[in-house]
PDB file of C-alpha atoms in Angstrom:
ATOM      1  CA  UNK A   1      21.634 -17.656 -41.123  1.00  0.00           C
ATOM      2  CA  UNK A   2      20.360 -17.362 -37.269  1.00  0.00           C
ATOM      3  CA  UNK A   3      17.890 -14.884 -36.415  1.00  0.00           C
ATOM      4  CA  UNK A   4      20.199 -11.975 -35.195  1.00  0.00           C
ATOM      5  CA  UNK A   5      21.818 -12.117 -38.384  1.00  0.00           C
ATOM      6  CA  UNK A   6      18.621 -11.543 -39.588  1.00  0.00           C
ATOM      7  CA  UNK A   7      17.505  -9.152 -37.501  1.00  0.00           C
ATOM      8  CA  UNK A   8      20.482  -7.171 -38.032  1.00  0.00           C
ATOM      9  CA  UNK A   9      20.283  -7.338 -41.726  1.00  0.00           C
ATOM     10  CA  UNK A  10      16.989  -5.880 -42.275  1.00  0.00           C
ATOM     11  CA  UNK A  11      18.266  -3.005 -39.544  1.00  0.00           C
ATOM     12  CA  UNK A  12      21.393  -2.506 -41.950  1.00  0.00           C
ATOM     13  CA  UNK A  13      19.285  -2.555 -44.883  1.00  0.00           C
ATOM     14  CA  UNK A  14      16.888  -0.096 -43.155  1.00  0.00           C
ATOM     15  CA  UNK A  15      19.681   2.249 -41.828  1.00  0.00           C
ATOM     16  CA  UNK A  16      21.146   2.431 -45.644  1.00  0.00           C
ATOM     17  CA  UNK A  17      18.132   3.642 -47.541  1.00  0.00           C
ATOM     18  CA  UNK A  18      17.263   6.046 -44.851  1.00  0.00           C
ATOM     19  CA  UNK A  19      20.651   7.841 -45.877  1.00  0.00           C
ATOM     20  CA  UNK A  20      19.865   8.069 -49.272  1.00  0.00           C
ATOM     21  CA  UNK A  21      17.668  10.305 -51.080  1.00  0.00           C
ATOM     22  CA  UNK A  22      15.915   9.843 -54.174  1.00  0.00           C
ATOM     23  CA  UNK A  23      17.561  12.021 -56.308  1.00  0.00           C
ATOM     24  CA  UNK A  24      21.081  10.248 -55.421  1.00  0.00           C
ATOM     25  CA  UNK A  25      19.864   7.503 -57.199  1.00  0.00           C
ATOM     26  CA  UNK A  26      18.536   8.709 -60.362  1.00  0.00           C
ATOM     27  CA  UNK A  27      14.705   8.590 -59.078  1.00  0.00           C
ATOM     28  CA  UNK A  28      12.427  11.515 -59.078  1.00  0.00           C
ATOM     29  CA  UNK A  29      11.772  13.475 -56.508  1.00  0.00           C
ATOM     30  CA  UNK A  30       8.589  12.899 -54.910  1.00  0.00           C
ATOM     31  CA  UNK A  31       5.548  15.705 -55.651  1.00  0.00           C
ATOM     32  CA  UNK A  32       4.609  14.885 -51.502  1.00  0.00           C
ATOM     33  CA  UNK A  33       6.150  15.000 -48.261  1.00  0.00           C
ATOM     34  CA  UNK A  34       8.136  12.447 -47.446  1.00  0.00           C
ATOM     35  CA  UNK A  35       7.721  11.291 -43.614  1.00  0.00           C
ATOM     36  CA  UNK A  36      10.324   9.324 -42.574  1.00  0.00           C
ATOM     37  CA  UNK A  37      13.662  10.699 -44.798  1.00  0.00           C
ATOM     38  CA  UNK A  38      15.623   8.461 -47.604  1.00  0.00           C
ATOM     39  CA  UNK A  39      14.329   5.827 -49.706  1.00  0.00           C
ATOM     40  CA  UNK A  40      10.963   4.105 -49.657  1.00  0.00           C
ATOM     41  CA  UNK A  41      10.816   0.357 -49.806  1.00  0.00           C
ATOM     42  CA  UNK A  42       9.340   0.545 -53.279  1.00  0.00           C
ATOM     43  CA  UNK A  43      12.224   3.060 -54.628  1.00  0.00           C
ATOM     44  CA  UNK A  44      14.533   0.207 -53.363  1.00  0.00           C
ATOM     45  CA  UNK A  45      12.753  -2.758 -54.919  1.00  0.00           C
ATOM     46  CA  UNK A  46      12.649  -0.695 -58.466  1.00  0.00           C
ATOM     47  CA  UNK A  47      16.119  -0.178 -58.299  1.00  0.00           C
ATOM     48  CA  UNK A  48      17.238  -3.536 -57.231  1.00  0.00           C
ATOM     49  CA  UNK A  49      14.816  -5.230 -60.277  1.00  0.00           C
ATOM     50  CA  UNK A  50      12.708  -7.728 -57.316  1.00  0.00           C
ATOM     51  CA  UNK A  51       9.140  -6.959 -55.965  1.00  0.00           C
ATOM     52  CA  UNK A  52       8.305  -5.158 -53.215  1.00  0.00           C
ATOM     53  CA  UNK A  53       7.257  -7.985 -51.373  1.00  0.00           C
ATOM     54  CA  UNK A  54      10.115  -9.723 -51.914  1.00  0.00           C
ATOM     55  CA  UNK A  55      12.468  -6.762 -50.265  1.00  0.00           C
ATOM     56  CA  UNK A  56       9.926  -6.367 -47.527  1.00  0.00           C
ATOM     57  CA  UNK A  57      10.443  -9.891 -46.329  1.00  0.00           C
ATOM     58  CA  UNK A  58      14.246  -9.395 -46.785  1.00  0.00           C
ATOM     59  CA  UNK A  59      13.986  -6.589 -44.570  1.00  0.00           C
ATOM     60  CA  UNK A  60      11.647  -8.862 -41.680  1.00  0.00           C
ATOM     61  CA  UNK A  61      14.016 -11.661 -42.016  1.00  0.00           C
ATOM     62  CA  UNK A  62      11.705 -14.325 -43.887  1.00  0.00           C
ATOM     63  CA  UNK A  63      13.636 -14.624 -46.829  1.00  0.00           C
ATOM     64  CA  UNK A  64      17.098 -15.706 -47.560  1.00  0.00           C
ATOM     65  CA  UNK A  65      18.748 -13.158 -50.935  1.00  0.00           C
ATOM     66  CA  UNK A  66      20.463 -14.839 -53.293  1.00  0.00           C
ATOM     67  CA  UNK A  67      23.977 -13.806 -54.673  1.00  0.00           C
ATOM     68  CA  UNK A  68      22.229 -11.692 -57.317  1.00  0.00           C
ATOM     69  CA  UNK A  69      19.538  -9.945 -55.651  1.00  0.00           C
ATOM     70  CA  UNK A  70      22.968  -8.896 -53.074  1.00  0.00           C
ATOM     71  CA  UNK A  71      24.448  -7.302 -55.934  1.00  0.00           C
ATOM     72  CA  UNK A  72      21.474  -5.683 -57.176  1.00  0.00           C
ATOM     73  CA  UNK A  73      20.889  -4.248 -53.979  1.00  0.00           C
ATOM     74  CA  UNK A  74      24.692  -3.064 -53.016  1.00  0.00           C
ATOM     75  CA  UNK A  75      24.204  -1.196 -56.013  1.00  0.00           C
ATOM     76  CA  UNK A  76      20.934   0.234 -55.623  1.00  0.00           C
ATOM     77  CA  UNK A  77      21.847   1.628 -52.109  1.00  0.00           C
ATOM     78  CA  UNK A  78      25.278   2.991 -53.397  1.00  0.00           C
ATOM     79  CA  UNK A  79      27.623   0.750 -50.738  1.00  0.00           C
ATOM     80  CA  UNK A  80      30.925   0.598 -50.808  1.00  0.00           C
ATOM     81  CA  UNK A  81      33.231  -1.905 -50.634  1.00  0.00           C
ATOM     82  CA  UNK A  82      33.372  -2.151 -46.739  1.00  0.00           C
ATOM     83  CA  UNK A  83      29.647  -2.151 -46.711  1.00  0.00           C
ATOM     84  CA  UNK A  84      28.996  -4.923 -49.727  1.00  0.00           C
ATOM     85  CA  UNK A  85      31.427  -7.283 -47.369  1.00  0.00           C
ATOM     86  CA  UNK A  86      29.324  -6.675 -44.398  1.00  0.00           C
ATOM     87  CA  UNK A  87      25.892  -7.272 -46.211  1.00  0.00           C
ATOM     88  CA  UNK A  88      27.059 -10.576 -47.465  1.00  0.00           C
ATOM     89  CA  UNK A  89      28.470 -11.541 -44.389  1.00  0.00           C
ATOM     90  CA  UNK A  90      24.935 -10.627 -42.430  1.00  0.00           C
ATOM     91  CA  UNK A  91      23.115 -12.477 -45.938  1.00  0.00           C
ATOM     92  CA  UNK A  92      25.159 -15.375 -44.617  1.00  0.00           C
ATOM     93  CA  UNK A  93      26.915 -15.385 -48.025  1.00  0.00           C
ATOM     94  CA  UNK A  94      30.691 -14.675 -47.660  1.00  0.00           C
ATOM     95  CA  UNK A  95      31.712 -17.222 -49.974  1.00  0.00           C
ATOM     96  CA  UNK A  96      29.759 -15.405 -52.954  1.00  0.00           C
ATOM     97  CA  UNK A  97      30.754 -12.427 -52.092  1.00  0.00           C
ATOM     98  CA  UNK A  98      31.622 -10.817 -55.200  1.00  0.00           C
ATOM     99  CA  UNK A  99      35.324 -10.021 -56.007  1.00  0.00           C
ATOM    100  CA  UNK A 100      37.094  -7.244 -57.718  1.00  0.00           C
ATOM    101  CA  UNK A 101      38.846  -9.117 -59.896  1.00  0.00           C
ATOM    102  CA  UNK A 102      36.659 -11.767 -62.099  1.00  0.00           C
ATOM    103  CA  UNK A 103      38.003 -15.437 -63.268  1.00  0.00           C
ATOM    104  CA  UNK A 104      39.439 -15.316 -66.751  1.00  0.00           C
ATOM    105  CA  UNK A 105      38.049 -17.099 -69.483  1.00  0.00           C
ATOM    106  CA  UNK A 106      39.769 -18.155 -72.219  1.00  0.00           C
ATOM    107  CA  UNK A 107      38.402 -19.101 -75.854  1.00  0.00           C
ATOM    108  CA  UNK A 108      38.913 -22.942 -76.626  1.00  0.00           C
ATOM    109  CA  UNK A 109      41.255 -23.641 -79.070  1.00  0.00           C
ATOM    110  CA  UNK A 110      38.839 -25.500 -81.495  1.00  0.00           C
ATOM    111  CA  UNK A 111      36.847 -22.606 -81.259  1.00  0.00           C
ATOM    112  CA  UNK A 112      39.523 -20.170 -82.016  1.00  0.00           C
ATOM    113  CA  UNK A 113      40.259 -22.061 -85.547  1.00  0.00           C
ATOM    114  CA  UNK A 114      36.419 -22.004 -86.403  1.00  0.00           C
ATOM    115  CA  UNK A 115      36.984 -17.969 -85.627  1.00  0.00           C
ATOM    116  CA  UNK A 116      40.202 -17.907 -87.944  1.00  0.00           C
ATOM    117  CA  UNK A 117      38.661 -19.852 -90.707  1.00  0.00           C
ATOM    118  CA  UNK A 118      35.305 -17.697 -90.938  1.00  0.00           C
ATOM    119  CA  UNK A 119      36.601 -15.130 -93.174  1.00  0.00           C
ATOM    120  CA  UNK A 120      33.548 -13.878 -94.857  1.00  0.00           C
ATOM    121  CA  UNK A 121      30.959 -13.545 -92.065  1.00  0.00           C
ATOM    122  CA  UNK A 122      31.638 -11.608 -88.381  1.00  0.00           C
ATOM    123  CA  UNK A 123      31.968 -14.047 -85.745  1.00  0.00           C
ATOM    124  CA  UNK A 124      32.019 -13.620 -82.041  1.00  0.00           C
ATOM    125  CA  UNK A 125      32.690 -16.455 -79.247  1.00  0.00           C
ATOM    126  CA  UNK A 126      30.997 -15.587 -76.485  1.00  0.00           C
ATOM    127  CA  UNK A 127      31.603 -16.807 -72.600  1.00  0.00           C
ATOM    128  CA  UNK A 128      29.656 -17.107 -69.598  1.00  0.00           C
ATOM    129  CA  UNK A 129      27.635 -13.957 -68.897  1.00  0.00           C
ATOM    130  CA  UNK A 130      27.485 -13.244 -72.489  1.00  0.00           C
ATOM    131  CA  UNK A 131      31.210 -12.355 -71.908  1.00  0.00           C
ATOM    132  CA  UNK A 132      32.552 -11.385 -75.277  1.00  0.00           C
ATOM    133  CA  UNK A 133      36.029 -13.854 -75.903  1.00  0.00           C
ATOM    134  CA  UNK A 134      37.312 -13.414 -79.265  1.00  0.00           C
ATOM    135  CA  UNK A 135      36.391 -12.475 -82.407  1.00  0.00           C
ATOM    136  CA  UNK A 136      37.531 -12.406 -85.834  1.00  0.00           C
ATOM    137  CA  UNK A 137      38.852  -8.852 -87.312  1.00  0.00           C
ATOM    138  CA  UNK A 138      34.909  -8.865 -89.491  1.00  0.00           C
ATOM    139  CA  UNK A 139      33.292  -8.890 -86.296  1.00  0.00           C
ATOM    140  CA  UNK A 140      35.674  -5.927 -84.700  1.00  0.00           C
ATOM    141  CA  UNK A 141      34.644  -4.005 -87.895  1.00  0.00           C
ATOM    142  CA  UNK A 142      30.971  -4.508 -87.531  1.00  0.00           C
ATOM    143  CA  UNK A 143      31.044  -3.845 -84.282  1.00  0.00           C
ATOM    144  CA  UNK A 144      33.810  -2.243 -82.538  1.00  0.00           C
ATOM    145  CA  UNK A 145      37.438  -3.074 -82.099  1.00  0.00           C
ATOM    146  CA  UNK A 146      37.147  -5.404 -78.710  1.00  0.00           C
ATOM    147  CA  UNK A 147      40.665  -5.255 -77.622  1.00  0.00           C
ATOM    148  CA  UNK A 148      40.399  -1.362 -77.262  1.00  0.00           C
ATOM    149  CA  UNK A 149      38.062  -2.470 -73.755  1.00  0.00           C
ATOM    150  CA  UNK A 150      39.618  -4.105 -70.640  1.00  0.00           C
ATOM    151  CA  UNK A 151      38.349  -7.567 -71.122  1.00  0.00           C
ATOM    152  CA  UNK A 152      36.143  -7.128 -67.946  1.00  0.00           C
ATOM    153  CA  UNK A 153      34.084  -4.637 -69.830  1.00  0.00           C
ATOM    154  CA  UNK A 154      33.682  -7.021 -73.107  1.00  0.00           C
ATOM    155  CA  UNK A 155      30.284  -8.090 -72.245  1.00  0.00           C
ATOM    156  CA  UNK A 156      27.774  -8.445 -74.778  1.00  0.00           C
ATOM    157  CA  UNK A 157      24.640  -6.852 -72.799  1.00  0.00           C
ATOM    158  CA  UNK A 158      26.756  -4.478 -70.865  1.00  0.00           C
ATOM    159  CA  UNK A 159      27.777  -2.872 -74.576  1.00  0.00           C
ATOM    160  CA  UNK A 160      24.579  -3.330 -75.706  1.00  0.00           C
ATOM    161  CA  UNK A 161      23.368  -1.023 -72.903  1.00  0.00           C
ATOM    162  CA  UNK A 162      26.266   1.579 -72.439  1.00  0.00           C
ATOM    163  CA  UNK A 163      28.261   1.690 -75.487  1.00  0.00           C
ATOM    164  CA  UNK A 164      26.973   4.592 -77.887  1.00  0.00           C
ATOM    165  CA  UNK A 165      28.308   3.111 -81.327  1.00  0.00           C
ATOM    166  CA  UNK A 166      26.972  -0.541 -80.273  1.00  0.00           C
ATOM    167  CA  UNK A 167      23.476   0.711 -79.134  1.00  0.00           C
ATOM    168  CA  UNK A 168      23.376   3.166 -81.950  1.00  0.00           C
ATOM    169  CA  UNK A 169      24.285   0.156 -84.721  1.00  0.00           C
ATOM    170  CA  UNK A 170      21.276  -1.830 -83.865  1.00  0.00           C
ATOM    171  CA  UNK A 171      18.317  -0.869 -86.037  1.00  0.00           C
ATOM    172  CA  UNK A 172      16.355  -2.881 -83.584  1.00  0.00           C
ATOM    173  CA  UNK A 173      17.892  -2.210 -80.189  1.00  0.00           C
ATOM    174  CA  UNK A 174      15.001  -2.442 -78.029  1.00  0.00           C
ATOM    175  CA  UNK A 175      14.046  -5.714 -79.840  1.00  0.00           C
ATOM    176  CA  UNK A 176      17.638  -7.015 -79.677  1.00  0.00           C
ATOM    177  CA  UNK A 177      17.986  -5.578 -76.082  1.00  0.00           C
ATOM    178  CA  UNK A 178      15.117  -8.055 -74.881  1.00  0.00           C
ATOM    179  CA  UNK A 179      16.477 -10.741 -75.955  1.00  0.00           C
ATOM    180  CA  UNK A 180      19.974  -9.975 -74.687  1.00  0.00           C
ATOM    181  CA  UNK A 181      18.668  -9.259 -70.994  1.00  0.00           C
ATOM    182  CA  UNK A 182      16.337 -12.559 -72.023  1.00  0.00           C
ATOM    183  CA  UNK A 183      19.503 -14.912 -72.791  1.00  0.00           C
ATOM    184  CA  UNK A 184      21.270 -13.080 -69.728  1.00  0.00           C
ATOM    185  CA  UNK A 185      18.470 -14.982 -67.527  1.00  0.00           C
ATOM    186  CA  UNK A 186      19.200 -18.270 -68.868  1.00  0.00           C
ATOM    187  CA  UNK A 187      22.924 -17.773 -67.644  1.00  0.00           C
ATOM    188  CA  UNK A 188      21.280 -16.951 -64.049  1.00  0.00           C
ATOM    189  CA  UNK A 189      18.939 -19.794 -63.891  1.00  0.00           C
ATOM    190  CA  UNK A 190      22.031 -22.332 -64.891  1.00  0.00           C
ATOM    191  CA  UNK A 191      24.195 -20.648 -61.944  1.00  0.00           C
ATOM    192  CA  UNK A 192      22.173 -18.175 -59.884  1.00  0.00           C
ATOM    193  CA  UNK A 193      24.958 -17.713 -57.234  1.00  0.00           C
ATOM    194  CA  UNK A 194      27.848 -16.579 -60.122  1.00  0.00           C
ATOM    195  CA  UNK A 195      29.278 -13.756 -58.186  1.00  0.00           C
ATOM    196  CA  UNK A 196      30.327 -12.100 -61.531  1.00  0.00           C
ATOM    197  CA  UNK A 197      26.964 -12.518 -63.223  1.00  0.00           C
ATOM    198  CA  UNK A 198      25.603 -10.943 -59.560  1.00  0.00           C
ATOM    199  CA  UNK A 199      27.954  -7.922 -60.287  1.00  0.00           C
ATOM    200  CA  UNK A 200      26.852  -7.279 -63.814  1.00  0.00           C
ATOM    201  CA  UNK A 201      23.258  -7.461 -63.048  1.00  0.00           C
ATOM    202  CA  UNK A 202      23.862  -5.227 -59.996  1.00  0.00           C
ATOM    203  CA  UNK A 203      25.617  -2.746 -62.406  1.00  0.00           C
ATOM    204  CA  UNK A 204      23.056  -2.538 -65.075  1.00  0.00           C
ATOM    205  CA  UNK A 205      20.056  -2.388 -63.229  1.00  0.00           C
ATOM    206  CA  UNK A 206      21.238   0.997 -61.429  1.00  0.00           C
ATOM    207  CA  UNK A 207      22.288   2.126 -64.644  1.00  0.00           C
ATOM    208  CA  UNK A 208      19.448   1.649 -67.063  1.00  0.00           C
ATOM    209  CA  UNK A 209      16.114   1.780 -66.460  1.00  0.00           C
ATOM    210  CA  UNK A 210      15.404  -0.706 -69.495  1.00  0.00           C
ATOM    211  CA  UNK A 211      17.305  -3.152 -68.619  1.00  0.00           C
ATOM    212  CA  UNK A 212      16.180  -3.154 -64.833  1.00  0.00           C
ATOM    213  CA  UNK A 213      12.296  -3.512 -65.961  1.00  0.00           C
ATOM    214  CA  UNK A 214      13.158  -6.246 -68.452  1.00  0.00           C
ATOM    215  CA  UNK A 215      15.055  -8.306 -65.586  1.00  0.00           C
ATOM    216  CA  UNK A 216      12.379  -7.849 -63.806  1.00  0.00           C
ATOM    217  CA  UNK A 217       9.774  -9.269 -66.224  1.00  0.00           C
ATOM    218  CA  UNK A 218      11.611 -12.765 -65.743  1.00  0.00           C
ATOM    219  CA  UNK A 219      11.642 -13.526 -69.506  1.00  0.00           C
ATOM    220  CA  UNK A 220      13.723 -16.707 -70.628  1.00  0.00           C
ATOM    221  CA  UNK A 221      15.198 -17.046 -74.188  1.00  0.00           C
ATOM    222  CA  UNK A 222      18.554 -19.354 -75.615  1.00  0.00           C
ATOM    223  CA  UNK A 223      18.973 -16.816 -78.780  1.00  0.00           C
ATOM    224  CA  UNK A 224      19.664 -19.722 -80.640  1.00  0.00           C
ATOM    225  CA  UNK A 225      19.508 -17.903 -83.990  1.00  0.00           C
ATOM    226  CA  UNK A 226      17.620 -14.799 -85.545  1.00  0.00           C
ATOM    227  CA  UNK A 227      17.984 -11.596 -87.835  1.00  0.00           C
ATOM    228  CA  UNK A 228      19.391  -8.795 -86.539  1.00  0.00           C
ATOM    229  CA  UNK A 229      19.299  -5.364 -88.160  1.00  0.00           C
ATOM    230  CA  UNK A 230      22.162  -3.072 -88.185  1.00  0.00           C
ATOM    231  CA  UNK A 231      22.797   0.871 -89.469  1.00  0.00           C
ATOM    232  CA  UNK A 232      27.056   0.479 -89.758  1.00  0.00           C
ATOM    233  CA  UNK A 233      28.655   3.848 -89.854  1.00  0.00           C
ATOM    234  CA  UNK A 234      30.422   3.015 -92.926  1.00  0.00           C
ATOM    235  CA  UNK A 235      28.672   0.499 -95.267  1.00  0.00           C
ATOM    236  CA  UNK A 236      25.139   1.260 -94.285  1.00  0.00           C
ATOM    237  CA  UNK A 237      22.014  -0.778 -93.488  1.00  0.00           C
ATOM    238  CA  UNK A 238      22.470  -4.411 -93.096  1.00  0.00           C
ATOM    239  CA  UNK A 239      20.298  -7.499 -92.583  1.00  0.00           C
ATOM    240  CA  UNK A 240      22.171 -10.146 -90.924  1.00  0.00           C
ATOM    241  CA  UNK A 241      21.052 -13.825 -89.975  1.00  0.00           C
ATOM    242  CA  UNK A 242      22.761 -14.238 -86.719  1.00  0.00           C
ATOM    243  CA  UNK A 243      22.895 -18.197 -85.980  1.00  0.00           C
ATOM    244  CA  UNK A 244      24.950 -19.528 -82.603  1.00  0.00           C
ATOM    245  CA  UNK A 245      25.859 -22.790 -81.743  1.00  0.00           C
ATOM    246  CA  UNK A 246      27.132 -24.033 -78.260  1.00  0.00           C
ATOM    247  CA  UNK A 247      30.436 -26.002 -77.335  1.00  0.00           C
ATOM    248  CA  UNK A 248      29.310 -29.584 -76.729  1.00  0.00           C
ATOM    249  CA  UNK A 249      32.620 -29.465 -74.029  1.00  0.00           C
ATOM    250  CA  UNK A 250      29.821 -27.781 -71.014  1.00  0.00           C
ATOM    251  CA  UNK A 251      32.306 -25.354 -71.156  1.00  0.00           C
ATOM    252  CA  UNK A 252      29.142 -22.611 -71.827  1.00  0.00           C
ATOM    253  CA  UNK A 253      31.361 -21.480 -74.970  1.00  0.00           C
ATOM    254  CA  UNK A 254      29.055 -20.314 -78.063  1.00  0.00           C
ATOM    255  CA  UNK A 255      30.390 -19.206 -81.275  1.00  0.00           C
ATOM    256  CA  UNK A 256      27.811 -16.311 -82.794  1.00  0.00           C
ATOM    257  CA  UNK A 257      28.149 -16.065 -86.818  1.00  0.00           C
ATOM    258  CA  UNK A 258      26.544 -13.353 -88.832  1.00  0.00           C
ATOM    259  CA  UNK A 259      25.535 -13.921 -92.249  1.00  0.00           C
ATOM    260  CA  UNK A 260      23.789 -12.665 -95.543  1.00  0.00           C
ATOM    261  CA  UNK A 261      22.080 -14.212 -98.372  1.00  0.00           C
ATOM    262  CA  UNK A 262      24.302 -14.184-101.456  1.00  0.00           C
ATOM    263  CA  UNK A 263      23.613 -11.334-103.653  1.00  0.00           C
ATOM    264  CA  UNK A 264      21.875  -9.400-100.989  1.00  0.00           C
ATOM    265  CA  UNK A 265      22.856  -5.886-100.616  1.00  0.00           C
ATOM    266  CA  UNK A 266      23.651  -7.027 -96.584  1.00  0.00           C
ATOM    267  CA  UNK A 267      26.347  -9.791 -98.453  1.00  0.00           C
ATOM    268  CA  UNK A 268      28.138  -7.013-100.686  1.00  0.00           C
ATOM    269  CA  UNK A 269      28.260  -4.726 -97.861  1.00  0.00           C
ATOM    270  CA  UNK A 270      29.386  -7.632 -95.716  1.00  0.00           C
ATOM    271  CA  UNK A 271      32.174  -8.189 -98.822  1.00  0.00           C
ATOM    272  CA  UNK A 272      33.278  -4.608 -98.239  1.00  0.00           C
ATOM    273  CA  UNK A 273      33.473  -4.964 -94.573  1.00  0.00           C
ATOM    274  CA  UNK A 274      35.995  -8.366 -94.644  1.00  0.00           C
ATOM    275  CA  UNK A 275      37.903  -6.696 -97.517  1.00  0.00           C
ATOM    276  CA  UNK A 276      38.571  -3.678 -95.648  1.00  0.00           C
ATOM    277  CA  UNK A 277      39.976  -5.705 -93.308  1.00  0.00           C
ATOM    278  CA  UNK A 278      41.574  -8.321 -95.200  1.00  0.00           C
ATOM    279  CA  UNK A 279      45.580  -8.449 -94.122  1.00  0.00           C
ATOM    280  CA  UNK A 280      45.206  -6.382 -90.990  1.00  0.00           C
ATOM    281  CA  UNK A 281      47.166  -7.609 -87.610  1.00  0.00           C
ATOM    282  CA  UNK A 282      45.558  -9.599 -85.336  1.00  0.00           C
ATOM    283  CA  UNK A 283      43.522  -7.862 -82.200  1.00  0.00           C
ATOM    284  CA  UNK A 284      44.550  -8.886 -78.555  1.00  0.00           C
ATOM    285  CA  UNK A 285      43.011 -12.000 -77.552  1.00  0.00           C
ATOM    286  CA  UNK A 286      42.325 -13.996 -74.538  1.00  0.00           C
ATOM    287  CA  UNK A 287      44.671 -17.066 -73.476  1.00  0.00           C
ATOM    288  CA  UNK A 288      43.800 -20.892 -74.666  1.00  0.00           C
ATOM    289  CA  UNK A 289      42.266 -22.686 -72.039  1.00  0.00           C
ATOM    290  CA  UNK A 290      40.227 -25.281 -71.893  1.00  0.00           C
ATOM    291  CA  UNK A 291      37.893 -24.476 -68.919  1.00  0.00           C
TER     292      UNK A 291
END
């Protein structure tokens, strides 16, 4: 990126928050007098989940914004879809430029047997981005039937965060939460320029205020395995061990399995759940593929 492109990209980002006002974007209105209108630097940084610093060079041109911190901060400042084109094109980032419609995934077949053959215990294989893929009919009755979202909104954070019934069925949420937005930082670190994983992070940071304070603490975790604590509407309190393994294909596949000790109350409740749904059809699933 030359230096006009620079220049011109701190004025753009300069001319944007002046147009906004606090209140637009879910921030309190200041007890002072404001003296220069819109946004402050610091109400943008917040937003977007970075430091202030950090925007303040993006704004003098000393620092180049990665594909992530671009969709973090088209969301913050409200731009539409004209305006997100032009800020990655003045970011010098056209090619990442996130777009409407995200690659599909598809669940490997091996993993899709696993799924049909775990009868007893919810299972979930989850994508890239924490991108929910399939799941067996135990897991859609733990959770929540899957194929009743567009398969752009089965995301495992993103439901953690917005969905009432999934937020409401961990016992544990801000617990579980951390480590969701935790695991959701190893996906960035592996590909920090994933225009998809850009747009979800851009979309939850405006949205919660949780989850933009925990991206911004910078915490790593794999969420290899752990015990999860759920309220279900129907069977009551459960105590899960929640163990996931990865696809040795690099394929960033991982098949999440919930399970109970025998004998537990969690395993007769668990008993109830797969019972319940012992016979019924199959949910809508994603295509094989093998990428």
């Amino acid at each position: 990126m030359n230096s006009a492109s620079h220049s011109h990209l701190g004025a753009f980002l300069k001319a944007r928050r002046a147009q906004l006002a606090p209140q637009e974007c879910g921030l309190p209105e200041a007890d002072s007098v404001r003296r220069v209108a819109g946004l402050r630097r610091e109400e943008v940084a917040q937003l977007a989940a970075i430091s202030v610093d950090y925007y303040t060079r993006l704004e003098q041109g000393r620092v180049r914004a990665s594909a992530t911190v671009l969709a973090t901060l088209a969301c913050a400042l409200r731009l539409d879809d004209d305006q997100k084109s032009y800020l990655y094109e003045l970011a010098g980032r056209s090619d990442d430029r996130p777009r409407r419609r995200r690659p599909a995934q598809g669940t490997r077949p091996a993993m899709r047997r696993l799924l049909d053959q775990l009868t007893q215990a919810p299972a979930l294989v989850l994508g890239k981005r924490l991108d929910v893929l399939d799941w067996n009919p135990a897991a859609a009755a733990l959770y929540i039937d899957f194929s009743s979202l567009p398969p752009a909104r089965r995301n495992y954070v993103s439901l953690l965060f917005t969905n009432p019934v999934i937020r409401d069925l961990h016992q544990d949420w801000e617990h579980d939460a951390r480590n969701a937005v935790a695991a959701l930082r190893m996906e960035a670190a592996a590909d920090s320029d994933d225009p998809d994983l850009a747009r979800l992070v851009g979309e939850l940071s405006v949205q919660d205020t949780d989850f933009r304070t925990w991206w911004a603490e910078h915490r790593v975790s794999s969420a290899g395995y752990g015990t999860k604590r759920y309220r279900h509407r129907i069977v009551g309190d459960l105590t899960l061990d929640c163990d996931t393994w990865a696809s040795p294909d690099g394929s960033g596949q991982r098949l999440m399995v919930l399970t109970a000790e025998a004998g537990s109350p969690s395993h007769d409740a668990l008993r109830i759940l797969t019972t319940w749904t012992a016979g019924e059809p199959s949910t809508e699933r994603t295509e094989d593929l093998s990428r």
